[in-house]
Amino acid sequence: MYDYDLLVVGSANADLVISVERRPDAGETVLGSDLAVHPGGKGGNQAVAAARLGARTALLARVGDDAYGRLLLDSQRAAGVDTVGVLVGGAPTGVALITVDPSGDNSIVVSLGANGRLAPTDVRAAGSLFHASRVVSTQLEIPLETVVEVVRNLAPESRFVLNPSPPRPLPQEVLAACDPLIVNEHEARVILGESRVGERPEDWARILLAKGPRSVVVTLGAEGALVADADGVVRVPAVRVAAVDTTGAGDAFTAALAWRLGAGATLAEAAGYAARVGAVAVTRRGAQESFPTAGEVDAL
Ligand code: ADP
């Protein structure tokens, strides 16, 4: 009865990466490597991750009418994402300018560009996508008022998943719709703010849950994740792998979790599967390039 297992509403960026011996100081010019251009943005990453697993996935996003916008559309389509909801124009495509030094430290400048112009009216105009989607997932690389509008436009039976990244305080209306709210340790600290008591992630999960979400997932990198709902808090162990690059692991985890929840898995089951997807992703370089197929997850 649903056309899509997952609708991702979020950002699509071109990540422009140059390796340097030393990141430049103010007023300084340094020479770097050849430019590498990677499709990114948390929305684009989640959509690609879900589609590669086999989820019927649509993306609601905005890109510029420019070469990077076309590159992002092409990469989404190549992964099997339905791009009917990707709007074009209004501002240049969002980009992240990234310099990486030999120690792996980086400096990043983000231009939100078209991501910052994905407006509440765009959400209202996409009503048919919302009605056709079992699960809707979003992040915070688009305006917060747009996320609020997403919550207001959910179909009655569909499920809402939020990864509040980059983190900021959330209105009650958004918190109450989350099922689950998915945070890493940094995001948990920001959302909890002053109300954080102690250093135990189990406590953060409980306090976050008390703020209104129907369920909460705290991701803990190589330590796995915690899931919390009215039934209590359950720890989901990580799969042991040799990690080479954790970029995009959280996005792959979130997309996989959202898809499995829509397919009827319990929160703990879905998080267990998502941990396997995250584990494969960290064994490969890059973000979207690192996301596995369902067959690769089964083979882990
Ligand atoms: P984020 O990228 O948002 O910071 P995490 O680093 O917590 O998110 O990673 C998300 C999930 O990916 C984790 O909950 C875990 O299941 C998996 N994961 C991340 N890093 C590793 C790792 N080094 N080994 C195994 N699994 C990992």
XYZ file of C-alpha atoms and ligand atoms in Angstrom:
327
model
C 0.000 0.000 0.000
C 3.012 2.312 0.364
C 5.089 3.204 -2.711
C 8.175 3.951 -0.609
C 9.690 2.189 2.381
C 11.537 5.392 3.260
C 11.267 9.083 2.446
C 14.402 11.027 3.408
C 13.964 14.790 3.789
C 17.350 16.427 4.060
C 20.542 17.881 2.683
C 22.539 17.018 -0.407
C 26.073 18.400 -0.637
C 29.103 18.150 -2.836
C 32.116 17.452 -0.600
C 35.212 19.047 -2.165
C 38.284 17.485 -0.578
C 41.954 18.519 -0.912
C 44.763 16.802 1.005
C 47.411 19.223 2.305
C 50.726 18.891 4.179
C 49.540 21.595 6.582
C 46.189 23.412 6.810
C 46.649 27.122 5.933
C 46.775 29.899 8.547
C 45.014 33.225 7.976
C 46.374 34.939 4.873
C 48.405 31.886 3.867
C 48.250 29.851 0.661
C 49.312 26.207 0.605
C 49.423 23.789 -2.301
C 47.398 20.605 -2.030
C 46.505 17.413 -3.855
C 44.191 17.091 -6.834
C 40.597 17.903 -5.933
C 38.324 14.970 -5.063
C 34.561 15.550 -5.314
C 32.285 13.240 -3.304
C 28.493 13.243 -3.072
C 27.499 13.901 0.555
C 25.103 15.639 2.899
C 23.270 13.674 5.566
C 20.037 13.457 3.572
C 21.775 12.257 0.436
C 23.836 9.811 2.466
C 20.806 8.290 4.184
C 18.889 7.937 0.935
C 21.782 6.178 -0.806
C 22.356 3.901 2.201
C 18.714 2.794 2.264
C 18.409 2.307 -1.488
C 21.595 0.254 -1.622
C 20.136 -2.085 0.999
C 17.102 -2.552 -1.238
C 14.665 -0.128 0.393
C 12.301 1.674 -1.964
C 13.578 5.164 -1.204
C 12.650 8.723 -2.171
C 14.594 11.916 -1.399
C 13.039 15.336 -0.770
C 15.895 17.837 -1.042
C 17.011 20.940 -2.932
C 20.089 21.337 -5.122
C 21.282 24.188 -7.328
C 20.834 24.405 -11.076
C 24.540 23.718 -11.560
C 27.084 20.986 -12.230
C 27.240 19.818 -8.589
C 23.461 19.585 -8.454
C 23.481 17.366 -11.540
C 26.277 15.236 -10.053
C 24.240 14.705 -6.876
C 21.096 13.809 -8.800
C 23.083 11.323 -10.903
C 24.619 9.644 -7.860
C 21.242 9.333 -6.148
C 19.698 7.778 -9.247
C 22.647 5.428 -9.696
C 22.013 4.102 -6.173
C 18.336 3.547 -7.017
C 16.849 6.541 -5.154
C 13.672 8.080 -6.625
C 14.582 11.756 -7.153
C 11.093 12.963 -8.075
C 11.178 15.044 -4.862
C 14.549 16.706 -5.499
C 13.940 20.391 -6.265
C 16.381 22.311 -8.432
C 17.304 25.979 -8.163
C 16.957 28.900 -5.763
C 20.622 28.911 -4.718
C 23.869 27.111 -5.623
C 24.185 23.471 -4.560
C 25.385 23.073 -0.978
C 29.109 22.363 -0.710
C 31.580 21.421 1.995
C 35.162 22.654 1.380
C 37.383 20.195 3.217
C 41.146 20.263 3.732
C 42.700 17.182 5.317
C 46.231 17.033 6.723
C 48.399 13.899 7.023
C 47.269 13.274 10.624
C 43.662 13.112 9.377
C 42.658 16.398 11.041
C 40.518 18.527 8.783
C 39.138 22.046 8.405
C 35.692 22.325 6.855
C 33.706 25.271 5.525
C 30.080 24.474 4.707
C 27.928 26.540 2.372
C 24.338 25.402 2.938
C 23.329 26.880 -0.420
C 20.173 25.226 -1.722
C 19.840 23.093 1.459
C 19.113 26.295 3.368
C 16.319 27.086 0.886
C 14.420 23.799 1.375
C 11.369 25.528 2.800
C 8.173 24.551 4.649
C 6.260 25.311 1.422
C 8.369 22.643 -0.332
C 7.233 20.133 2.296
C 3.584 21.099 1.898
C 3.889 20.757 -1.885
C 5.217 17.198 -1.488
C 2.095 15.847 0.209
C 1.800 12.893 -2.166
C 5.312 11.718 -1.215
C 4.442 11.830 2.472
C 1.281 9.823 1.925
C 3.197 7.234 -0.112
C 5.934 6.666 2.507
C 5.920 4.216 5.396
C 8.800 5.907 7.252
C 10.065 9.501 7.021
C 13.599 10.336 8.131
C 15.251 13.712 8.535
C 18.288 15.506 10.008
C 19.135 19.152 10.810
C 21.209 20.247 7.806
C 18.025 21.946 6.529
C 16.061 24.751 8.251
C 14.438 23.751 11.543
C 11.100 25.217 10.433
C 11.195 22.776 7.516
C 11.660 19.863 9.939
C 8.697 21.159 11.963
C 6.635 21.171 8.757
C 7.704 17.572 8.049
C 6.277 16.527 11.410
C 3.008 18.331 10.613
C 2.716 16.615 7.221
C 3.273 12.994 8.268
C 0.619 10.563 7.101
C -1.355 9.167 10.076
C 0.257 5.706 10.013
C 3.788 6.639 8.992
C 6.734 6.668 11.353
C 9.150 9.590 11.933
C 12.873 9.141 12.548
C 15.155 12.075 13.392
C 18.931 12.314 13.677
C 19.398 15.849 15.074
C 22.716 16.574 13.388
C 24.167 19.181 13.631
C 22.536 19.264 17.071
C 20.487 22.108 18.473
C 17.609 22.334 20.963
C 14.406 20.893 19.495
C 10.817 22.125 19.836
C 8.517 19.840 21.819
C 6.388 19.208 18.745
C 9.374 17.652 16.956
C 10.626 15.683 19.981
C 7.186 14.165 20.538
C 7.022 12.866 16.950
C 10.383 11.028 17.032
C 10.159 7.226 16.977
C 13.095 7.079 17.429
C 15.290 10.105 18.085
C 18.786 8.877 17.076
C 21.814 10.620 18.624
C 25.516 9.993 18.968
C 27.321 11.032 22.154
C 27.984 14.597 20.990
C 24.393 15.118 19.852
C 23.083 13.663 23.120
C 25.148 16.172 25.115
C 23.800 19.145 23.147
C 20.161 18.026 23.230
C 20.360 17.200 26.939
C 22.166 20.446 27.798
C 21.911 21.225 31.475
C 19.681 18.249 32.223
C 22.481 15.727 31.606
C 23.266 13.914 34.817
C 26.287 11.649 34.986
C 28.342 10.060 32.229
C 26.379 6.862 31.647
C 24.795 6.627 28.197
C 22.012 4.533 29.764
C 21.062 7.582 31.825
C 21.185 9.874 28.778
C 18.857 7.518 26.946
C 16.368 7.571 29.819
C 16.491 11.344 30.216
C 16.136 11.863 26.465
C 13.129 9.556 26.457
C 11.568 11.587 29.253
C 11.775 14.656 27.004
C 9.015 13.255 24.827
C 10.211 10.967 21.987
C 8.411 7.633 21.694
C 11.805 5.949 21.486
C 15.507 6.855 21.590
C 18.667 5.341 20.105
C 22.110 6.419 21.317
C 24.917 5.330 18.966
C 28.278 4.694 20.627
C 30.680 4.101 17.723
C 32.740 0.943 18.284
C 30.736 0.347 21.487
C 27.521 -0.230 19.522
C 24.280 1.447 20.518
C 21.577 1.705 23.160
C 17.866 1.582 22.403
C 15.270 2.925 24.801
C 11.486 2.902 24.768
C 8.643 2.314 27.215
C 9.902 -1.282 27.676
C 13.293 -0.126 28.997
C 16.877 0.322 27.803
C 18.658 -2.392 25.780
C 22.299 -2.430 24.716
C 23.031 -3.452 21.114
C 26.629 -4.649 20.732
C 28.766 -3.415 17.840
C 30.084 -5.914 15.335
C 33.875 -6.188 15.720
C 35.600 -5.008 12.551
C 38.846 -3.295 11.558
C 37.608 0.275 11.051
C 39.389 2.373 8.418
C 37.012 5.355 8.028
C 33.934 6.080 10.130
C 32.611 8.839 7.825
C 28.919 8.272 7.149
C 28.564 5.379 9.632
C 25.842 7.207 11.537
C 23.944 7.968 8.327
C 24.106 4.326 7.192
C 23.022 3.176 10.666
C 20.049 5.559 10.711
C 18.875 4.655 7.200
C 19.095 0.929 7.910
C 17.278 1.297 11.228
C 14.485 3.355 9.651
C 14.028 0.810 6.872
C 13.907 -2.222 9.190
C 11.449 -0.493 11.554
C 9.147 0.128 8.602
C 9.411 -3.557 7.712
C 8.072 -4.458 11.157
C 11.247 -5.147 13.151
C 11.355 -4.248 16.848
C 13.607 -1.358 17.833
C 16.280 -3.727 19.175
C 16.132 -5.938 16.056
C 16.343 -2.930 13.741
C 19.285 -1.508 15.711
C 21.053 -4.876 15.561
C 20.748 -4.889 11.783
C 21.771 -1.216 11.580
C 24.886 -1.983 13.648
C 25.899 -4.546 11.013
C 25.365 -1.989 8.253
C 27.410 0.598 10.189
C 30.133 -1.985 10.760
C 30.508 -2.722 7.040
C 30.530 1.018 6.270
C 33.481 1.681 8.614
C 35.606 -0.981 6.914
C 35.644 1.081 3.698
C 36.764 4.602 2.841
C 34.336 7.425 2.089
C 30.676 7.925 2.938
C 28.272 6.898 0.162
C 30.991 4.778 -1.467
C 31.223 2.729 1.741
C 27.552 1.757 2.104
C 26.817 -1.964 1.692
C 24.164 -3.951 -0.150
C 21.937 -6.309 1.862
C 24.003 -9.220 0.532
C 27.197 -7.676 1.911
C 25.539 -7.174 5.291
C 24.390 -10.815 5.363
C 27.931 -11.948 4.491
C 29.436 -10.079 7.488
P 28.152 8.938 14.086
O 28.824 8.644 12.780
O 26.822 9.625 13.930
O 29.025 9.578 15.117
P 28.630 6.383 15.398
O 30.089 6.672 15.259
O 28.091 6.173 16.763
O 27.734 7.510 14.686
O 28.354 5.102 14.486
C 27.047 4.647 14.205
C 27.019 3.140 14.342
O 27.920 2.525 13.395
C 27.424 2.629 15.712
O 26.315 2.595 16.596
C 27.950 1.225 15.379
O 26.881 0.309 15.293
C 28.564 1.413 13.996
N 30.007 1.686 14.141
C 30.617 2.896 14.163
N 31.945 2.787 14.365
C 32.192 1.443 14.452
C 33.368 0.642 14.659
N 34.583 1.212 14.806
N 33.228 -0.711 14.687
C 32.015 -1.296 14.529
N 30.871 -0.597 14.357
C 30.951 0.745 14.321
